[in-house]
XYZ file of C-alpha atoms in Angstrom:
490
model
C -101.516 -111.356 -98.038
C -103.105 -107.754 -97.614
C -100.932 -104.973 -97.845
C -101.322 -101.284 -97.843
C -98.978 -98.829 -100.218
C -97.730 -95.749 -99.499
C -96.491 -92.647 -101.725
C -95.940 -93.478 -104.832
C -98.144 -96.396 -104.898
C -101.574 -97.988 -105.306
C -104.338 -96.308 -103.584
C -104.913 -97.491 -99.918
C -105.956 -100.959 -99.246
C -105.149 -101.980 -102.912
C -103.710 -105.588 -102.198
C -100.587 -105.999 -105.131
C -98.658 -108.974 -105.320
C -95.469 -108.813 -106.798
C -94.678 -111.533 -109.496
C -91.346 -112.356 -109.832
C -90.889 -114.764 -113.448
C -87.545 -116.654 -114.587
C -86.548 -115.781 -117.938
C -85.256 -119.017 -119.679
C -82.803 -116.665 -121.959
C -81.274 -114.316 -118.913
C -80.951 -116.056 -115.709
C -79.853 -112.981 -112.989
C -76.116 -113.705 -111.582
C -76.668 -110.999 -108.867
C -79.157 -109.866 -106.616
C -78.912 -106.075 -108.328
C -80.823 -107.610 -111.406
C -83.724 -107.882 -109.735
C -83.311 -104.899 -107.350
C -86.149 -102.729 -109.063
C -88.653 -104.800 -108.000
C -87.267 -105.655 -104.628
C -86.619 -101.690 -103.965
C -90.966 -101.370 -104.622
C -90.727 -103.502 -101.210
C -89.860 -100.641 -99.233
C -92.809 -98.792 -99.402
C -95.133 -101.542 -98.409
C -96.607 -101.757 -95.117
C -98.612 -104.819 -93.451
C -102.083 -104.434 -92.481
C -102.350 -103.981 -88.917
C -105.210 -106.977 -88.631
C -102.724 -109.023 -90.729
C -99.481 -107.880 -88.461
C -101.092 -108.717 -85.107
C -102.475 -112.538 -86.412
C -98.697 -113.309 -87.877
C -96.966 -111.333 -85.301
C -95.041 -114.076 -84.112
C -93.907 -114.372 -88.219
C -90.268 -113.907 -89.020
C -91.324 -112.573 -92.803
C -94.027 -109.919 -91.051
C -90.986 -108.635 -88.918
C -88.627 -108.388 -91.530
C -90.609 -105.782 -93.743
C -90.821 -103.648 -91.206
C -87.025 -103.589 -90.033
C -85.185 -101.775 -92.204
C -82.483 -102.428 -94.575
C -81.888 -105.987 -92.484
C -85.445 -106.894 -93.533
C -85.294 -105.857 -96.965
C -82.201 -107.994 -97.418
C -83.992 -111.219 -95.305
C -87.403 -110.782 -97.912
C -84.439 -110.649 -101.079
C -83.132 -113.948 -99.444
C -86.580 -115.266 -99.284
C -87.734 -114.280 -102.524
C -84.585 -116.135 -104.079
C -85.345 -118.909 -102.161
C -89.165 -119.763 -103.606
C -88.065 -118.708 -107.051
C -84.810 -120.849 -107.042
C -82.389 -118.098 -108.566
C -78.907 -119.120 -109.370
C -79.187 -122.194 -106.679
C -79.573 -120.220 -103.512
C -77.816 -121.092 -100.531
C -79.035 -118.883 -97.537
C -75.779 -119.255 -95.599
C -73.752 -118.267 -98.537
C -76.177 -115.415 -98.788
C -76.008 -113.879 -95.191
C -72.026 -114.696 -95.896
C -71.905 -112.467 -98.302
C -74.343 -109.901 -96.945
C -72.245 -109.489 -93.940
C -69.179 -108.766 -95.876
C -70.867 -106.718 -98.759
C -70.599 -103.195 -97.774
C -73.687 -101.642 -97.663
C -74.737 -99.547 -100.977
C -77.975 -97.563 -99.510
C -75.903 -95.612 -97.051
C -75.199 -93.040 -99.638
C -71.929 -91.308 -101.143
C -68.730 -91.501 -99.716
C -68.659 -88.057 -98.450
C -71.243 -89.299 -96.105
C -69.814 -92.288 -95.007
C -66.434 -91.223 -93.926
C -67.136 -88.800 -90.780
C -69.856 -92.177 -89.642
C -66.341 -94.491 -90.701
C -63.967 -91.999 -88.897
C -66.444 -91.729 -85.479
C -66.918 -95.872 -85.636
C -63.184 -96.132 -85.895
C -62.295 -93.702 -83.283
C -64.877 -95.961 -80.669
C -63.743 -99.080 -81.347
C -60.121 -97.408 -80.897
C -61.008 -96.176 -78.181
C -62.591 -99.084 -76.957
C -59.331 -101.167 -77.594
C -57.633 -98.488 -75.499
C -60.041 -99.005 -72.595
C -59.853 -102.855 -72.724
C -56.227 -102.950 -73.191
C -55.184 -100.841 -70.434
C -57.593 -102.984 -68.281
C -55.855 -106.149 -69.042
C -52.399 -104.459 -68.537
C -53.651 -103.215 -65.469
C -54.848 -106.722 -64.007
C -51.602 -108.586 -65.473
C -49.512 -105.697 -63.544
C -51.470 -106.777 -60.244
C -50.976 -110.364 -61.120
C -47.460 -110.404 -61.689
C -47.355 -108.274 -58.052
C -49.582 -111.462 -56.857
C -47.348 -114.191 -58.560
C -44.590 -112.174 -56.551
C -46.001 -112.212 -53.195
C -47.322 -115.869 -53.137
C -44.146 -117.472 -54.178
C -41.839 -115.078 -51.413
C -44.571 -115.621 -48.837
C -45.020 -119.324 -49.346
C -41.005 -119.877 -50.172
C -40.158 -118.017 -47.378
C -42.734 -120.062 -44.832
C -41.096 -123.097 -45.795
C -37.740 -122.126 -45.551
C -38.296 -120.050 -42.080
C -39.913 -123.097 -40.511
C -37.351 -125.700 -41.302
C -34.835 -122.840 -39.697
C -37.141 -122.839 -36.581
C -37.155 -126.927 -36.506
C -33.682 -126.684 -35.637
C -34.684 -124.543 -32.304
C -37.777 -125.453 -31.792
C -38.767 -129.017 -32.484
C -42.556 -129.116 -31.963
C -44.384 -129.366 -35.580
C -47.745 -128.988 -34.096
C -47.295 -126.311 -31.629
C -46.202 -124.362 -35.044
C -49.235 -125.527 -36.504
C -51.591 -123.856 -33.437
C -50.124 -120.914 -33.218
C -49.794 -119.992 -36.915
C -53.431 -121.411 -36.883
C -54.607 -118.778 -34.151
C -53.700 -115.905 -36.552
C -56.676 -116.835 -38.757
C -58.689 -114.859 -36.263
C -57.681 -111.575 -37.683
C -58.888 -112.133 -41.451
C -62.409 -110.874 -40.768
C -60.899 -107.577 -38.989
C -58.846 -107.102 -41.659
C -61.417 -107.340 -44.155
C -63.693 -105.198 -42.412
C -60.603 -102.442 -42.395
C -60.959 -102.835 -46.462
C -64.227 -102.984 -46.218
C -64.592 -99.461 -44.582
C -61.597 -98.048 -46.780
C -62.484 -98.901 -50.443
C -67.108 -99.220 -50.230
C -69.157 -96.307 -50.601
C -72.064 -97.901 -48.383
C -70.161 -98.284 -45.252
C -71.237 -100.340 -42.495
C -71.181 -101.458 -38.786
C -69.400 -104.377 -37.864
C -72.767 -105.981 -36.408
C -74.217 -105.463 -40.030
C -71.406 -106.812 -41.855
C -71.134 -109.428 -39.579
C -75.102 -110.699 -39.896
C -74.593 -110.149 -43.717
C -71.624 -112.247 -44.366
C -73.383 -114.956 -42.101
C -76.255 -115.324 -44.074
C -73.371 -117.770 -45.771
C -74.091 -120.234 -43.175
C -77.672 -120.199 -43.686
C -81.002 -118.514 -43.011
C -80.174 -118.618 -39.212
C -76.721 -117.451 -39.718
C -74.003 -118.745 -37.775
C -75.423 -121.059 -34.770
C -74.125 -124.173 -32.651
C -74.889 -126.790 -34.451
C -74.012 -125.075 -37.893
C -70.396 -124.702 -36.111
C -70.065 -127.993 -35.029
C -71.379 -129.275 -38.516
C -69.897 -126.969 -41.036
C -66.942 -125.318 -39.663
C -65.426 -127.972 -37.342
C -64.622 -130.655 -39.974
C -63.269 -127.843 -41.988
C -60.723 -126.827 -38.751
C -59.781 -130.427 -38.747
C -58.748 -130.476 -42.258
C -57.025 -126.831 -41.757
C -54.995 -128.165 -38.526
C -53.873 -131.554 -40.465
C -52.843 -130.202 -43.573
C -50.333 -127.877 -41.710
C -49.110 -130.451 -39.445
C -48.231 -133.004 -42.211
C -46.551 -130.358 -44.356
C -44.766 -128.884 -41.318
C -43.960 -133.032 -40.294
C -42.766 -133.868 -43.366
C -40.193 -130.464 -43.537
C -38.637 -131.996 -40.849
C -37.677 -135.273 -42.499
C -37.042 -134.225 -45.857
C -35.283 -131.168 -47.717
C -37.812 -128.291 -48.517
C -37.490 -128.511 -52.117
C -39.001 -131.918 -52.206
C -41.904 -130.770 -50.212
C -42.917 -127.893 -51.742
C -42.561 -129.630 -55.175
C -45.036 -132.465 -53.923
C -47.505 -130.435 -52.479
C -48.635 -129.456 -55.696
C -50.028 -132.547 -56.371
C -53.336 -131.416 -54.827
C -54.124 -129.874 -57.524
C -54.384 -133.264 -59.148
C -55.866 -134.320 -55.936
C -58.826 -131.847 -56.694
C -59.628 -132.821 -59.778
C -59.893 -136.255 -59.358
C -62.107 -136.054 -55.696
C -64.117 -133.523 -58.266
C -64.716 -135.520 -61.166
C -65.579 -138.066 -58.025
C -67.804 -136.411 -55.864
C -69.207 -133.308 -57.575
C -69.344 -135.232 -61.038
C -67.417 -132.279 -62.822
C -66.806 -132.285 -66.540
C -64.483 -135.392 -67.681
C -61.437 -133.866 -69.280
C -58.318 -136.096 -70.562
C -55.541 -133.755 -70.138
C -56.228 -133.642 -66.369
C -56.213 -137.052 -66.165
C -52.429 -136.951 -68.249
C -51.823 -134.478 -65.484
C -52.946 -136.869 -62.333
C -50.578 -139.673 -63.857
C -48.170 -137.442 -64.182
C -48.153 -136.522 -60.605
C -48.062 -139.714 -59.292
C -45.314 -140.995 -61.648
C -43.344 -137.190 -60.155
C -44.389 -139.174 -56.661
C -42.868 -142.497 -57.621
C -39.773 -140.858 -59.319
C -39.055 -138.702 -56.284
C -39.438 -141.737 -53.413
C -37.000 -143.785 -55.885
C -34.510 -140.732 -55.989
C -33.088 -140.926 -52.365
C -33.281 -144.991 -52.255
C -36.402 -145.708 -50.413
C -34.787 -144.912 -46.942
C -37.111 -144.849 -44.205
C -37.005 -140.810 -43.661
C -37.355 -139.891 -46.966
C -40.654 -142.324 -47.742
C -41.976 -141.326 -44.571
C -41.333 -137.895 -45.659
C -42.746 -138.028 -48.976
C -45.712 -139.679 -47.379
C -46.303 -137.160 -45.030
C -46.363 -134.319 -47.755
C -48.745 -136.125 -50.044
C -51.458 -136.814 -47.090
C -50.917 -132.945 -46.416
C -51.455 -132.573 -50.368
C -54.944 -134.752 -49.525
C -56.083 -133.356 -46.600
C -55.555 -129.587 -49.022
C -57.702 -131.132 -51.958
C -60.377 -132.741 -49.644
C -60.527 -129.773 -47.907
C -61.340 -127.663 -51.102
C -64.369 -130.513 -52.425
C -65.693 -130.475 -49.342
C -65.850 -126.982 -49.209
C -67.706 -126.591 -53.003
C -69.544 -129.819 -51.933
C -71.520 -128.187 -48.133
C -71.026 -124.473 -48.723
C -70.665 -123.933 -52.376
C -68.884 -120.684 -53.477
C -68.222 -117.561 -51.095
C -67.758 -113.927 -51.544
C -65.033 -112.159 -50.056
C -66.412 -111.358 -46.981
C -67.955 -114.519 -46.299
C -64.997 -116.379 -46.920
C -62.926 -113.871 -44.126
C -65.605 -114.833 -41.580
C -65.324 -118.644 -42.410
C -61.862 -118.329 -41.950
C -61.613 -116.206 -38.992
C -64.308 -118.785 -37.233
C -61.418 -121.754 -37.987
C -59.449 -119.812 -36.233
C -61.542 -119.351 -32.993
C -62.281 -123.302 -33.330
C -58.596 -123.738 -33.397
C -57.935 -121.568 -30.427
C -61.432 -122.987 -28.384
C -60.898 -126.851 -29.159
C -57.100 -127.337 -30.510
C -55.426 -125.518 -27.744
C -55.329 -128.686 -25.487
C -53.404 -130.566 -27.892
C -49.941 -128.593 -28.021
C -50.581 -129.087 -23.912
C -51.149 -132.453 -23.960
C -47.972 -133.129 -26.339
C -45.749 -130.845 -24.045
C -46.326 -132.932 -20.477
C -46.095 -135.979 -22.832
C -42.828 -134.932 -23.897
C -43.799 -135.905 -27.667
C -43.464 -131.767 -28.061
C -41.031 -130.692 -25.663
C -38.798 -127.573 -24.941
C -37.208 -126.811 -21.382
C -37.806 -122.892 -20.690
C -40.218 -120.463 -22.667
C -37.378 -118.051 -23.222
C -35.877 -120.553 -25.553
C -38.904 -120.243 -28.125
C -37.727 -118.147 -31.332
C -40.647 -116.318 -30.783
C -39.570 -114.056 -33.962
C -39.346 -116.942 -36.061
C -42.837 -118.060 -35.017
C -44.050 -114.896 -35.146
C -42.464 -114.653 -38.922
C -43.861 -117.676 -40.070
C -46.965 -116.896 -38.834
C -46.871 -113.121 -40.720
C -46.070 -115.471 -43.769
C -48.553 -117.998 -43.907
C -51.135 -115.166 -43.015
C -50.358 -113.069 -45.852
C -49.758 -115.872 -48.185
C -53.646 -117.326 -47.345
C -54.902 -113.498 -47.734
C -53.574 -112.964 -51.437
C -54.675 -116.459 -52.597
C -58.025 -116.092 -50.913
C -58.561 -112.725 -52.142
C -56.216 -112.182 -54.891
C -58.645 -113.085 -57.460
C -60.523 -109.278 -57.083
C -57.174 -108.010 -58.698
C -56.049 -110.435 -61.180
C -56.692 -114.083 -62.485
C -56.918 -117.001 -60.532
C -54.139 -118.988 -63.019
C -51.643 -116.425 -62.093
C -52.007 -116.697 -58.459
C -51.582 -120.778 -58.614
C -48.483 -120.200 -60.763
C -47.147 -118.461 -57.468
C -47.238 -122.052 -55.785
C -45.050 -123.928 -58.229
C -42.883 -120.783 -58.772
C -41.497 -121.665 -55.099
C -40.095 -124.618 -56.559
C -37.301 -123.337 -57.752
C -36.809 -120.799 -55.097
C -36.641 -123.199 -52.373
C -34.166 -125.665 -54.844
C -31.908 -122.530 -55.196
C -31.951 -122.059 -51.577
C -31.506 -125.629 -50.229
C -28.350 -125.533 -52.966
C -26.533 -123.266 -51.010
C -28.097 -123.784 -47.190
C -28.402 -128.074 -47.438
C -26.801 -131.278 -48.539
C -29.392 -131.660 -51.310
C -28.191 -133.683 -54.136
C -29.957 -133.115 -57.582
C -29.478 -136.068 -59.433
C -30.908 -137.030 -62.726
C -34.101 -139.078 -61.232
C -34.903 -135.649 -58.691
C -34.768 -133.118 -61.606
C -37.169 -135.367 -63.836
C -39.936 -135.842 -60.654
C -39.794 -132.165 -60.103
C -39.839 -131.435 -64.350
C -42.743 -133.988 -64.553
C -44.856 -132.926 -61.239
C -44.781 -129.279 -62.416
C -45.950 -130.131 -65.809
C -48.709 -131.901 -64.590
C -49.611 -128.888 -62.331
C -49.495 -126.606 -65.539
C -51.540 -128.783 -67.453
C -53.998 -128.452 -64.424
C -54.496 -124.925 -65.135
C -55.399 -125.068 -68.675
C -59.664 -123.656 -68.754
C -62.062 -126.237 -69.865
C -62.445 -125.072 -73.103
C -58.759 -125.294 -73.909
C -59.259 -127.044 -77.038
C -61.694 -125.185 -78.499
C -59.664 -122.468 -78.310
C -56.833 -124.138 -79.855
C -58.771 -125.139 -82.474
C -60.319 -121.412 -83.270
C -56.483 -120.183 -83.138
C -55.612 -122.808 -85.621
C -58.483 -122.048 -87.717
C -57.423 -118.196 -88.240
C -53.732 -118.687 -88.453
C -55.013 -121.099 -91.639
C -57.291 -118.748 -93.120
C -54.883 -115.653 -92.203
C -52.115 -117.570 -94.559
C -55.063 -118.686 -97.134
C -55.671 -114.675 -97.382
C -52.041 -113.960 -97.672
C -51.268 -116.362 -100.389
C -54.483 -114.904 -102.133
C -53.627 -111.435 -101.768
C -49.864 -112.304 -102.997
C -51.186 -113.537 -105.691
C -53.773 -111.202 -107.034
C -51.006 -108.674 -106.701
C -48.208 -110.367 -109.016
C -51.443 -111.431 -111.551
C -52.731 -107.473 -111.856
C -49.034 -105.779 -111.345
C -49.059 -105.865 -115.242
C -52.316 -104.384 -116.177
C -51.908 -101.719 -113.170
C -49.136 -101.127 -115.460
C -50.806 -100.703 -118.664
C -53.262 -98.627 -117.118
C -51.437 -95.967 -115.597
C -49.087 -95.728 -118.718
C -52.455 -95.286 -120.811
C -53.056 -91.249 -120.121
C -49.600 -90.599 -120.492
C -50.155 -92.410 -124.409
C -53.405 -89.976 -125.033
C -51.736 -87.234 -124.115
């Protein structure tokens, strides 16, 4: 190969070749003992003709990088000539923990140490108070989804006793879904810097729907099942308070979560993972355990099978919605919602009629309707469907689902004191066993390999330890010696 030197050097254009010979008395333990020739390497530059044919080269980039390719040419030098059995990993091993000898005296390292330190300090500070600052809004979320959904529950089993009409409920909380599109465009206007109408916003968040936004048959095809899904999985949960004691539903609804991930690994084919599967058997053993608890009486399996369809109807609703419309943004997802609720009010509203002159859903004057409880649980399951919809723009979606099981034990506490609810040995294990399954449900894919890399340090942390503790009680003697030396030559 060509190569042009510079100061110091061979005239220009004088090709050298640098011949690098094993000496079969003095084989070189380190790479300093051959550092004087390697140092003549940076002063060589490639011939332009020579750089543009090997361009693609890793060897032509590396003499012209720097320090980094000096040390890749040292690595490749010692691997043709075979010194001292090179292995390259071992080699960049070390090179990444050598400190680097070229950068001069310590005088001028330390203000480049202090300025690196104070970054990455400062860094740390940055990223730190940004994690505190999203586990502060997700302890705030955990908060208001387990009070919002707790307090649903509880306020609609106190309207049952009023108001028996489980559907009706289920329409007229439904109607309020109308307002999360208004809402969001109040945000919307409040927190962006490039405000806009609501005709813009509105054609922009429709583009969700498809090139021709929002028309007839794309209601009838992809927001109409969805409103049928909505309306059932209220009903049944709402049904099934009415039969059985509200700690008992809320603890089997979160079996959809097991739900999902089964109609996932189904129909979208998502990654196969075997504690989710521990988790799914879990939750139907929790299922099992809890129908055996009360005796297999007629209200209570009706019960529990009313709250696991709702659980069904939740998790089909969710694949369905990944499967046709994929993910949505916040404002898409407000419009979707707020069109379920003008389905609900255009094509459900005949239902709640029907079942009143039926007398399936019957009440005798309008003035006895606890319209404040309605109205309540209606405020509840609004707000409780805004922070897990949109929670996730202030904190992590794992602490918004522990909200959900968190109501667990609120709504046990409260049927304690408020019900007949007996919690015998066979109850407590269902509800132990269903709510371990629904925290093994939130573990991230990669779980393991976490586990593994946390492992892996806490070993090497103690190898370092032991090392160090060692080293220390090996030299503590000749540290010794050597400090008492001056004080002998004086």
């Amino acid at each position: 190969m060509g190569i042009r030197e510079f100061p110091g050097g061979a005239p220009r254009g004088k090709s050298i070749a640098i011949g690098m010979r094993r000496s079969p008395d003095v084989s070189p333990r380190r790479l300093s003992d051959i550092s004087p020739q390697l140092r003549q390497l940076k002063y060589l530059v490639v011939d332009e003709a020579i750089k543009e044919d090997l361009k693609w080269s890793r060897s032509v980039e590396d003499l012209t990088s720097g320090p980094v390719g000096l040390t890749s040419i040292e690595e490749r030098i010692l691997r043709i000539t075979g010194y001292y059995g090179y292995q390259p990993w071992a080699a960049s091993y070390k090179r990444e923990e050598r400190p680097r000898e070229s950068l001069g005296p310590a005088e001028a390292q330390a203000p480049a140490g202090a300025e690196a330190s104070g970054r990455t300090s400062h860094l740390c500070w940055r990223c730190s108070q940004a994690q505190l600052k999203k586990i502060f809004w997700g302890v705030a979320v955990v908060l208001c989804v387990c009070s919002s959904w707790a307090g649903a529950t509880q306020l609609a089993k106190l309207t049952f006793r009023k108001f028996d009409a489980p559907f009706t409920l289920t329409w007229f909380a439904t109607n309020w879904n109308f307002l999360f599109f208004p809402l969001y465009y109040v945000g919307h206007v409040c927190k962006s810097a490039e405000k806009q109408s609501v005709k813009q916003r509105y054609r922009e968040c429709c583009r969700f729907f498809g090139d021709n936004g929002l028309t007839l048959k794309v209601f009838f095809t992809k927001a109409a099942p969805f409103g049928v899904l909505w309306t059932l999985t209220n009903y049944l949960y709402l049904h099934a308070i009415k039969k059985i004691n509200t700690t008992d539903v809320s603890v089997l609804f979160c079996c959809n979560k097991a739900f999902v991930f089964l109609l996932s690994w189904i129909v979208l084919r998502d990654r196969f993972m075997g504690v989710r599967i521990v988790a799914a058997i879990l939750a139907i053993a929790g299922i099992v355990m809890m129908t055996y608890a009360d005796g297999f009486h007629s209200h209570s399996v009706i019960g529990i099978a009313l709250v696991v369809g709702s659980a069904s109807m939740s998790a089909l609703y969710k694949v369905l919605f990944k499967l046709l419309l994929g993910s949505a943004k916040f404002g898409e997802a407000a419009l979707f919602l707020s069109v379920l609720g003008v389905f609900n009010i255009v094509f459900i509203t005949c239902i709640p009629i029907i079942l009143y002159f039926t007398k399936v859903e019957h009440w005798s004057s309008f003035d006895d309707i606890p319209w404040g409880n309605l109205c309540g649980f209606s405020v509840l399951l609004l707000t409780f469907n805004i922070v897990l919809n949109f929670g996730i723009a202030v904190t992590y979606p794992t602490l918004m689902s522990l909200g959900i099981v968190l109501s667990v034990p609120v709504n046990a506490v409260v049927d304690h004191y408020t019900s007949k609810i007996v919690f015998n040995g066979v109850r407590v294990i269902a509800i132990i066993i269903i709510g371990l399954g629904f925290l093994l449900l939130l573990l991230p894919e990669e779980w393991d390999v976490w586990l593994i890399k946390l492992l892996t340090r806490l070993k090497v942390r103690k190898k370092e330890e032991a090392a160090e503790g060692g080293a220390d009680v090996g030299l503590g003697p000749q540290s010794k010696s050597r400090r008492a030396r001056p004080s002998f030559a004086r």
